[in-house]
Coordinates of C-alpha atoms and ligand atoms in Angstrom, one line a residue:
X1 CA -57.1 -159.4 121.2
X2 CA -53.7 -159.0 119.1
X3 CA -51.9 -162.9 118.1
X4 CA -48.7 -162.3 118.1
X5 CA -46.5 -164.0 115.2
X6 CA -43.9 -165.3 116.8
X7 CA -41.5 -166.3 114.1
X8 CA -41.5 -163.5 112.8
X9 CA -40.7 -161.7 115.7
X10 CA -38.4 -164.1 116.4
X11 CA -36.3 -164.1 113.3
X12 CA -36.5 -160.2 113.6
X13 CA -35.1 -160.6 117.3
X14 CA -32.6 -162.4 116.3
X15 CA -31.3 -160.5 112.9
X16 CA -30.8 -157.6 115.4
X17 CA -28.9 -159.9 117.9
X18 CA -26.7 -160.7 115.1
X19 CA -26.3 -157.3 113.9
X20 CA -25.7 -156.0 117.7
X21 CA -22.9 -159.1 118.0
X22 CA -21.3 -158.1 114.9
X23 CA -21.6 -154.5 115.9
X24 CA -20.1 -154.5 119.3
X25 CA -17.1 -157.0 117.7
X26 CA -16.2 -154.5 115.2
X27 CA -15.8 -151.7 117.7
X28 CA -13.4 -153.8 120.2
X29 CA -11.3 -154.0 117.1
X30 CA -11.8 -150.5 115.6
X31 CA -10.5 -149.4 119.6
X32 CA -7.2 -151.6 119.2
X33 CA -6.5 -150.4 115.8
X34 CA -7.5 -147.5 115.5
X35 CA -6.8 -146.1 119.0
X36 CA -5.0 -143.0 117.9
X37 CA -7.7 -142.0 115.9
X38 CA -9.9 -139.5 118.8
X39 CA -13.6 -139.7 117.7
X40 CA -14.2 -136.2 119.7
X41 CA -12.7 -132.7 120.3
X42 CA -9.5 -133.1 122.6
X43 CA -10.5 -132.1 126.3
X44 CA -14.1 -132.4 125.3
X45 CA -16.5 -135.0 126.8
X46 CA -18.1 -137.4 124.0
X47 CA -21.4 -135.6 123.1
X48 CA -22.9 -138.7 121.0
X49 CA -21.7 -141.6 122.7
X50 CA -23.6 -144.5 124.0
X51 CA -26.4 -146.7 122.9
X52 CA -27.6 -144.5 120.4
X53 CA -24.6 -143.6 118.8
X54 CA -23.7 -147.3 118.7
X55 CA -27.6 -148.3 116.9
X56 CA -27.2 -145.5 114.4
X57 CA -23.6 -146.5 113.2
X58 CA -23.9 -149.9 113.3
X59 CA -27.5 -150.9 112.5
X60 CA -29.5 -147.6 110.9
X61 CA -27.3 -146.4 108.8
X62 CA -26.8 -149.4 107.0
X63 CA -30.5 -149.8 106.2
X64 CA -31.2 -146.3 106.0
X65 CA -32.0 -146.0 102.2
X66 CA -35.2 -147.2 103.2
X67 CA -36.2 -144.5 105.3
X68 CA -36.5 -140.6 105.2
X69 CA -36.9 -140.6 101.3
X70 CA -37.4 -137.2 100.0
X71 CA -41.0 -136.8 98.6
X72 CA -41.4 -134.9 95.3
X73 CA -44.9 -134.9 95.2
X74 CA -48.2 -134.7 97.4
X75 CA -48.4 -137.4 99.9
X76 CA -51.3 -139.0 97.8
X77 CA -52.1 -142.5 97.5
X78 CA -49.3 -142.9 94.9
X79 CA -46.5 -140.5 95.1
X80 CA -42.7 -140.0 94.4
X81 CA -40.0 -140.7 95.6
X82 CA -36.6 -139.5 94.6
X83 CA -34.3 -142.3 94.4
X84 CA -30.9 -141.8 95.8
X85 CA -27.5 -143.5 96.2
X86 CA -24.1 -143.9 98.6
X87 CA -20.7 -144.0 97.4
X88 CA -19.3 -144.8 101.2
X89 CA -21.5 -147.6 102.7
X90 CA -25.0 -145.4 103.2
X91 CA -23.2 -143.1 105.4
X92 CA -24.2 -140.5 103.8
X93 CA -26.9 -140.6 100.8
X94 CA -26.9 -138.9 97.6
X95 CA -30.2 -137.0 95.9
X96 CA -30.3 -138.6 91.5
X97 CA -32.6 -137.4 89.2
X98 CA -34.5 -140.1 89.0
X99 CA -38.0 -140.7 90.3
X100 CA -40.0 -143.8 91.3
X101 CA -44.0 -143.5 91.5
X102 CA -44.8 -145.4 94.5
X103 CA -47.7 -146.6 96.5
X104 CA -48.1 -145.0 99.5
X105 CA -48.0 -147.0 102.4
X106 CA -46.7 -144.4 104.6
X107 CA -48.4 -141.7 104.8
X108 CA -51.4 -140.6 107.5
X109 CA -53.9 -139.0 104.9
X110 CA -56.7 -141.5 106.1
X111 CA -59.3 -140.1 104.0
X112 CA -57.4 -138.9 101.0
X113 CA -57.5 -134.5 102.0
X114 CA -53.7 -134.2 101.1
X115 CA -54.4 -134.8 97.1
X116 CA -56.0 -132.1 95.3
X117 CA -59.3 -131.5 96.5
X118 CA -62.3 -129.9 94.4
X119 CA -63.5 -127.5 97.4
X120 CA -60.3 -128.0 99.7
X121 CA -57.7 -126.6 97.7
X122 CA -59.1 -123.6 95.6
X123 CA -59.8 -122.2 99.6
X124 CA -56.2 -122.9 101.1
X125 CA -54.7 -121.5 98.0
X126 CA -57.1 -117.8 97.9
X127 CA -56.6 -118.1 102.1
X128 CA -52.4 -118.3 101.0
X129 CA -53.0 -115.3 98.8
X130 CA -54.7 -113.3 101.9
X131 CA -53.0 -114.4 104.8
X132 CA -49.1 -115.6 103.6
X133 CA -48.1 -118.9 104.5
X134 CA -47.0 -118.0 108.2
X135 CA -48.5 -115.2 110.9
X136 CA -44.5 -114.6 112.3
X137 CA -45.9 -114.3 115.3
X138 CA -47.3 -116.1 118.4
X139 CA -50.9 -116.3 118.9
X140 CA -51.2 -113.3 121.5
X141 CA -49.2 -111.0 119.7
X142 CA -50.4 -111.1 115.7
X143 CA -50.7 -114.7 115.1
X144 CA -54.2 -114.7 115.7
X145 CA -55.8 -114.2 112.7
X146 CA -59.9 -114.6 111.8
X147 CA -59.1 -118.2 110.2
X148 CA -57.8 -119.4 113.7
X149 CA -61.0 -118.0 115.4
X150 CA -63.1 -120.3 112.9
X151 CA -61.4 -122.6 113.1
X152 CA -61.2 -123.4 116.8
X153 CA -65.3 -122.6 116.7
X154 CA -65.3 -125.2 114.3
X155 CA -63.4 -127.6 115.9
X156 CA -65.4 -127.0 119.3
X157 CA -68.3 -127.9 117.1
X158 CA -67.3 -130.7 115.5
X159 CA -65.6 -132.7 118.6
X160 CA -68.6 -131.7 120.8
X161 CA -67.1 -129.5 123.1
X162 CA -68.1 -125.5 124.8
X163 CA -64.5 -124.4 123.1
X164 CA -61.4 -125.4 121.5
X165 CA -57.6 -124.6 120.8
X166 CA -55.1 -124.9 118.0
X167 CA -51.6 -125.3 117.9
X168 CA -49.2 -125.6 115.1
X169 CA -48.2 -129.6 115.9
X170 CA -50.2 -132.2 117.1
X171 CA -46.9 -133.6 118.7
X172 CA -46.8 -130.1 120.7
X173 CA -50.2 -130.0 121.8
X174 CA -49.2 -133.1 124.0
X175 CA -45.6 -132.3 125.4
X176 CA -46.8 -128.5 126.5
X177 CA -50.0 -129.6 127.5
X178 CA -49.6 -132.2 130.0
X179 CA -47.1 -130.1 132.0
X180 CA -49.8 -126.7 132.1
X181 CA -52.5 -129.1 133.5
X182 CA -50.8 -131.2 136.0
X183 CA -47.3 -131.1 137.9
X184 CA -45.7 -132.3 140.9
X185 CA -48.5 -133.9 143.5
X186 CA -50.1 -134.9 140.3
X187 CA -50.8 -138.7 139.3
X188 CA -50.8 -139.0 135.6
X189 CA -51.7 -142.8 134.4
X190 CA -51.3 -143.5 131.1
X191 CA -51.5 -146.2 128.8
X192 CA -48.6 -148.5 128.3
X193 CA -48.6 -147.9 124.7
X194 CA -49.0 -144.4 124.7
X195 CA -47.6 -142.2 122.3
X196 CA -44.2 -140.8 123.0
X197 CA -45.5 -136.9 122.6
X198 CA -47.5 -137.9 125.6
X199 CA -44.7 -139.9 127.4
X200 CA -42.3 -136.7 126.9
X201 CA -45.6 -134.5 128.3
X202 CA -46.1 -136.4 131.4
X203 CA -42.0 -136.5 132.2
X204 CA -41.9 -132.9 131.7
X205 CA -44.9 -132.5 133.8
X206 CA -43.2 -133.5 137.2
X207 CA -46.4 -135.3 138.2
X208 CA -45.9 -139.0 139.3
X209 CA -46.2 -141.6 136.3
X210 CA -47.9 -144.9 136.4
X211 CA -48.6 -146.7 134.0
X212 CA -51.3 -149.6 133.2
X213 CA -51.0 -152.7 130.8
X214 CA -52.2 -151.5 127.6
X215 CA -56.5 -151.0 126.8
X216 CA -56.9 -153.0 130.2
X217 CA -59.5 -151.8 132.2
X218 CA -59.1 -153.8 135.1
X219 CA -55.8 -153.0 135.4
X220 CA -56.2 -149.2 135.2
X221 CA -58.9 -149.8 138.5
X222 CA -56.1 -152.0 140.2
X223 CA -53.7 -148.9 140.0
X224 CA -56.0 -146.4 140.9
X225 CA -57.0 -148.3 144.1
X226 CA -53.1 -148.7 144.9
X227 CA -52.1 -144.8 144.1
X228 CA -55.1 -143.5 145.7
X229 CA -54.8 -145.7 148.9
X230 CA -51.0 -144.8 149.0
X231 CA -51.2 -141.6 147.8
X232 CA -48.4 -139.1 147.4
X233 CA -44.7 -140.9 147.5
X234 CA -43.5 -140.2 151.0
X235 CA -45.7 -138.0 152.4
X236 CA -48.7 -140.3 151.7
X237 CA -50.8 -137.2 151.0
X238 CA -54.2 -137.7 148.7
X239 CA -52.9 -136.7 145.0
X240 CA -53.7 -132.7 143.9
X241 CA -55.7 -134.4 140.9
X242 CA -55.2 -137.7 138.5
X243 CA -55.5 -137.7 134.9
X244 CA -55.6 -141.1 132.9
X245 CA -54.5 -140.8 129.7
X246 CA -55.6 -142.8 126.5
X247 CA -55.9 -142.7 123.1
X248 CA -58.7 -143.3 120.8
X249 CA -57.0 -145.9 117.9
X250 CA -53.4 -146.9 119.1
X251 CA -51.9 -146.0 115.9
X252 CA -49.1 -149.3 115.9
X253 CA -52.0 -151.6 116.7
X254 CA -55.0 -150.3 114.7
X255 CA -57.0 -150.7 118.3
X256 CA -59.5 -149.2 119.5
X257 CA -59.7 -147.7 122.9
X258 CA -62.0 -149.4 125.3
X259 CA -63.6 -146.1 126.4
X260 CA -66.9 -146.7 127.8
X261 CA -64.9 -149.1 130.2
X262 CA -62.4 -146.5 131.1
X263 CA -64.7 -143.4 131.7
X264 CA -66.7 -145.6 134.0
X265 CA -64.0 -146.4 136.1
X266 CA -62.2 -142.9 136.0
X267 CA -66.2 -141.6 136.8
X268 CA -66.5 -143.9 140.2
X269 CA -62.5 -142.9 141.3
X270 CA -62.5 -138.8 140.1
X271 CA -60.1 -139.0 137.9
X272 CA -60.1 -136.7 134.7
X273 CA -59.9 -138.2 131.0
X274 CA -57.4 -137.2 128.8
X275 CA -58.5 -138.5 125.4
X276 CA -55.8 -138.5 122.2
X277 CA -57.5 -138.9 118.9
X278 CA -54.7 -138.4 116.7
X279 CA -55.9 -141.5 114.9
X280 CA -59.7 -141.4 115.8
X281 CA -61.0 -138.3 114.7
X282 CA -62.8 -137.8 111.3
X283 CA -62.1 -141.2 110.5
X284 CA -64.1 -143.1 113.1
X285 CA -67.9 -142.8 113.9
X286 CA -71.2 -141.8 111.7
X287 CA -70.3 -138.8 111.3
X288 CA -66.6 -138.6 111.6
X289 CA -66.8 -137.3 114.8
X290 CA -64.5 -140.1 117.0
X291 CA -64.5 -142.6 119.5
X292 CA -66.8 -141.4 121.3
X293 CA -69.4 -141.2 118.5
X294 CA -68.5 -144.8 117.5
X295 CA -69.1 -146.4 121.0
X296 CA -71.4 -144.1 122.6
X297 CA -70.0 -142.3 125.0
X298 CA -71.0 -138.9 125.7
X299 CA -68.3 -136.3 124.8
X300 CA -68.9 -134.6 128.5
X301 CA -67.3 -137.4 129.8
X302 CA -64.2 -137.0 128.3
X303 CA -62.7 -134.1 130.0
X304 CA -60.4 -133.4 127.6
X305 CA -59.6 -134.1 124.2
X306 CA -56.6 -133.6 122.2
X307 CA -56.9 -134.4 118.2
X308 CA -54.2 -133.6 115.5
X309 CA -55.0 -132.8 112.2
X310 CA -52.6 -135.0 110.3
X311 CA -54.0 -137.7 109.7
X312 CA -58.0 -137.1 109.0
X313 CA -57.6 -133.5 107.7
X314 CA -54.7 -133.9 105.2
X315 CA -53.0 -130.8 107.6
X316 CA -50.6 -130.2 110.3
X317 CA -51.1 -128.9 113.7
X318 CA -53.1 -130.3 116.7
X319 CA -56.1 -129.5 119.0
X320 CA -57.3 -129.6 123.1
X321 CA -60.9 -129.2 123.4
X322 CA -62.7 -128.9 126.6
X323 CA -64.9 -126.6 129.2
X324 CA -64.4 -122.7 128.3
X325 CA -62.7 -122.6 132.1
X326 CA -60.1 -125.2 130.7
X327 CA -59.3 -123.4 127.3
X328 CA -59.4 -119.8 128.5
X329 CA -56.6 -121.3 131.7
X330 CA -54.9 -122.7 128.4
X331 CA -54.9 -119.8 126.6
X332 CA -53.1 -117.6 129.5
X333 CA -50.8 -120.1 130.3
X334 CA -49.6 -122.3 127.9
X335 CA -46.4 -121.4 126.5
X336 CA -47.0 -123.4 123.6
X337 CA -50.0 -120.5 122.7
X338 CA -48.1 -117.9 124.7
X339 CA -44.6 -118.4 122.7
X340 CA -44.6 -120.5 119.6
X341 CA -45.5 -119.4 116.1
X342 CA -49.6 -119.6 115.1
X343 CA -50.1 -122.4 112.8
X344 CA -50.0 -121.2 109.6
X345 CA -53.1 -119.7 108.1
X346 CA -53.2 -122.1 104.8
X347 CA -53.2 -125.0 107.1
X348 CA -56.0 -123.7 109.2
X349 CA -58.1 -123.1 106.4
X350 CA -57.5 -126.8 104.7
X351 CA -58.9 -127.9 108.4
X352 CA -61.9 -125.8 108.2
X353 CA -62.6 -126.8 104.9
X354 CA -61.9 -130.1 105.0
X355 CA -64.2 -130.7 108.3
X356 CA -67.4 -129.0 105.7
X357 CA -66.6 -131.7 104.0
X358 CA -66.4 -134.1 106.1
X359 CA -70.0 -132.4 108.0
X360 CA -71.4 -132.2 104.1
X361 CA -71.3 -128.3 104.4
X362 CA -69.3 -128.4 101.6
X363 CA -72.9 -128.5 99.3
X364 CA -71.6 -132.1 98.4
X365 CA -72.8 -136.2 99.5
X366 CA -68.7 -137.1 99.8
X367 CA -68.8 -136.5 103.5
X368 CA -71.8 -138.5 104.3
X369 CA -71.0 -141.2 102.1
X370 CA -67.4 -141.9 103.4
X371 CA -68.7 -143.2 106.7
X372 CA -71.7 -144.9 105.7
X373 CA -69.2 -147.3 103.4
X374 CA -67.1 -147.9 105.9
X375 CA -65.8 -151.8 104.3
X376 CA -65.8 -153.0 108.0
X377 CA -65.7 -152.8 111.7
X378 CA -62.9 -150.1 112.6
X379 CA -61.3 -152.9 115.4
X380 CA -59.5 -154.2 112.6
X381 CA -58.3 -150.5 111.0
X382 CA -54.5 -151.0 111.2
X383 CA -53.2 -147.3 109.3
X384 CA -52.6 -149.8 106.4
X385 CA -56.3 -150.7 105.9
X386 CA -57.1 -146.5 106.4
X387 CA -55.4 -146.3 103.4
X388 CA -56.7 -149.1 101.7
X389 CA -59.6 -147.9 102.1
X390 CA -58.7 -144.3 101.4
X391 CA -57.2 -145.5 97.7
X392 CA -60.6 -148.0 97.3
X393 CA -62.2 -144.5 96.7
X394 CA -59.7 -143.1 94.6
X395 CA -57.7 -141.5 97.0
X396 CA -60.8 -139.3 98.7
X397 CA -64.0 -139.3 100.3
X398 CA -66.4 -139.9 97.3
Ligands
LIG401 C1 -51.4 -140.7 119.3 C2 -50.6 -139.6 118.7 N1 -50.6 -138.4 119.3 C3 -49.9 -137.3 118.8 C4 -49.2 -137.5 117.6 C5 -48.4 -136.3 117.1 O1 -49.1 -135.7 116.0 P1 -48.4 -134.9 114.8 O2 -47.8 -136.0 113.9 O3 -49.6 -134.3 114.1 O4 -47.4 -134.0 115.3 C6 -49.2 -138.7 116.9 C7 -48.4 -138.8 115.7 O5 -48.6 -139.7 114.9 C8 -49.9 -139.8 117.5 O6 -49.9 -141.0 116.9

């Protein structure tokens, strides 16, 4: 159960009320002063007007120092950060010099992969030397190269799954996947707190969206009951299929998913599981394997799973892992696989490598010992207390 603090978001609520007020008064008198002055190309429509362009002028960019800092290290538990300055009212920000070392607070890195690692990085670095840093090429054409192969073997392995594919960003392997497994006759419900990659994935699906109040069981049953008595809008035929979709830790809310809840009820009404563990994967369960390690419920259930590997695996890229029907149908037809660059062989091989940690292949105990010390029960993992925990042991697994 989350408590909400309601000053604080009250006072918050209210600082962007005044901003908005202040906002929207400035521009009626910028439009009776400044009338002559055309904010677009003559003849053309506006392209960046409305609430947006409004937010970023009169609220972002006047807090915007505190956001998008360039890095000039690795995203380690401390790092730096280039400082910067604005000669016109944070418009537009100048690079200095001049370097802060900084905690990290903002970084994914839940188990400390992106810093220097003793068996990691001497492998991504020799795997650089062999392979380049990018295939230039999709994965049909010559973007597949051995790495990929062991990796997606690994992965299969590791999530507990017949097969596995990568893709080169976790945010990807949402918005092109959704719309290759389900379209229009489809019912896709998802969580109302659902990560935007898989909000922009179900709209460009075409399949009907419903959504359900956020980890609520009973309310997911409720809508299944109503969409599959009413069944396709107008026509009131039964849906083609239904896929719920969930995530594993809801990443704003350090939450865990109430799965064993969910699969039940998606088992008694056949509908699939779509299972995001962005957030769960190698940092939840005995082994590192997820949520469904963690509360017992058997991986077959879970009909598919999508992982990315930027937050566990100190990488980039993402994952769907499934029957060998499901990823060979992916394979042919997705045009993330079919058009878009391979992810890059380096990255691949810090994933592999990372994950023999992680399984104690690496010859080491830091894999094994990471989980067992967990501080205390994942509910109450928010990213902040990952990383807490992360920089407890120094920043990695030992
Ligand atoms: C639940 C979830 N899914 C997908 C993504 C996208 O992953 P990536 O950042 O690796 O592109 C994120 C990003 O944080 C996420 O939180």
């Amino acid at each position: 159960m989350i408590t909400i603090p309601y000053l604080t978001a009250l006072t918050t609520y209210f600082s962007y009320g005044l901003l908005f007020a202040f906002g929207q008064f400035r521009d009626f008198f910028r439009k009776i002063f400044d009338w002559w002055h055309a904010s677009n190309l003559e003849g053309y429509a506006p392209i960046c007007l409305g609430l947006e362009d409004f937010y970023t002028r009169r609220l972002y960019l006047r807090i915007q120092d505190c956001f998008g800092r360039p890095i000039a290290s690795a995203p380690d538990g401390w790092f730096d950060v280039v400082e910067r300055y604005s000669n016109d009212n944070n418009k537009t920000l100048k690079r200095t010099d001049k370097i802060s070392r900084c905690l990290n607070l903002g970084s994914y890195n839940y188990l400390g992969f992106t810093a220097a690692d003793e068996y990691c990085t001497p492998r991504v670095i020799d795997s650089l030397c062999r392979f380049s840093a990018s295939t230039c090429s999709t994965r049909v054409e010559g973007g597949t190269t051995t790495l990929h192969k062991e990796l997606e073997e690994c992965v299969a392995n590791f999530v507990g799954k017949p097969a596995a594919v990568v893709f080169g960003m976790g945010y990807v392997t949402n918005s092109a996947i959704l719309p290759v497994i389900i379209g229009k006759g489809g019912l896709i419900i998802s969580d109302s707190l659902n990560h935007n990659s898989i909000v922009n994935g179900a709209r460009g699906s075409g399949a009907t969206i419903r959504v359900f109040q956020h980890n609520t069981p009973s309310h997911l049953e409720k809508v299944l009951r109503e969409q599959i008595a009413d069944g396709q809008p107008r026509t009131h035929r039964p849906w083609k299929k239904i896929i719920v979709v969930v995530e594993g830790i809801y990443s704003m809310e350090g939450e865990l998913c109430k799965l064993p809840e969910i699969v039940a009820i998606c088992k008694k009404y056949k509908a699939y599981v779509y299972l995001d563990e962005a957030h769960s994967i190698g940092a939840v369960g005995k082994t590192g394997r997820g949520v469904c390690e963690l509360l017992g419920v058997d991986t077959a259930d879970v009909d598919i799973m999508m992982g990315t590997f930027t937050k566990s695996f100190g990488s980039c890229g993402g994952y769907i892992a499934g029957s060998k029907e499901l990823i060979q149908y992916l394979k042919y037809t997705c045009p993330a696989h079919l058009y878009a660059t391979s992810i890059s062989p380096p990255a691949a091989q810090q994933i592999i490598s990372s994950i023999k940690v992680i399984l104690g292949e690496d010859g080491s105990s830091r894999g094994c010992c990471c989980y067992s010390c967990f501080p205390c029960h994942p509910t109450t993992f928010s990213q902040g207390t990952y990383l807490h925990f992360c920089l407890a042991h120094q920043g990695r697994p030992s």
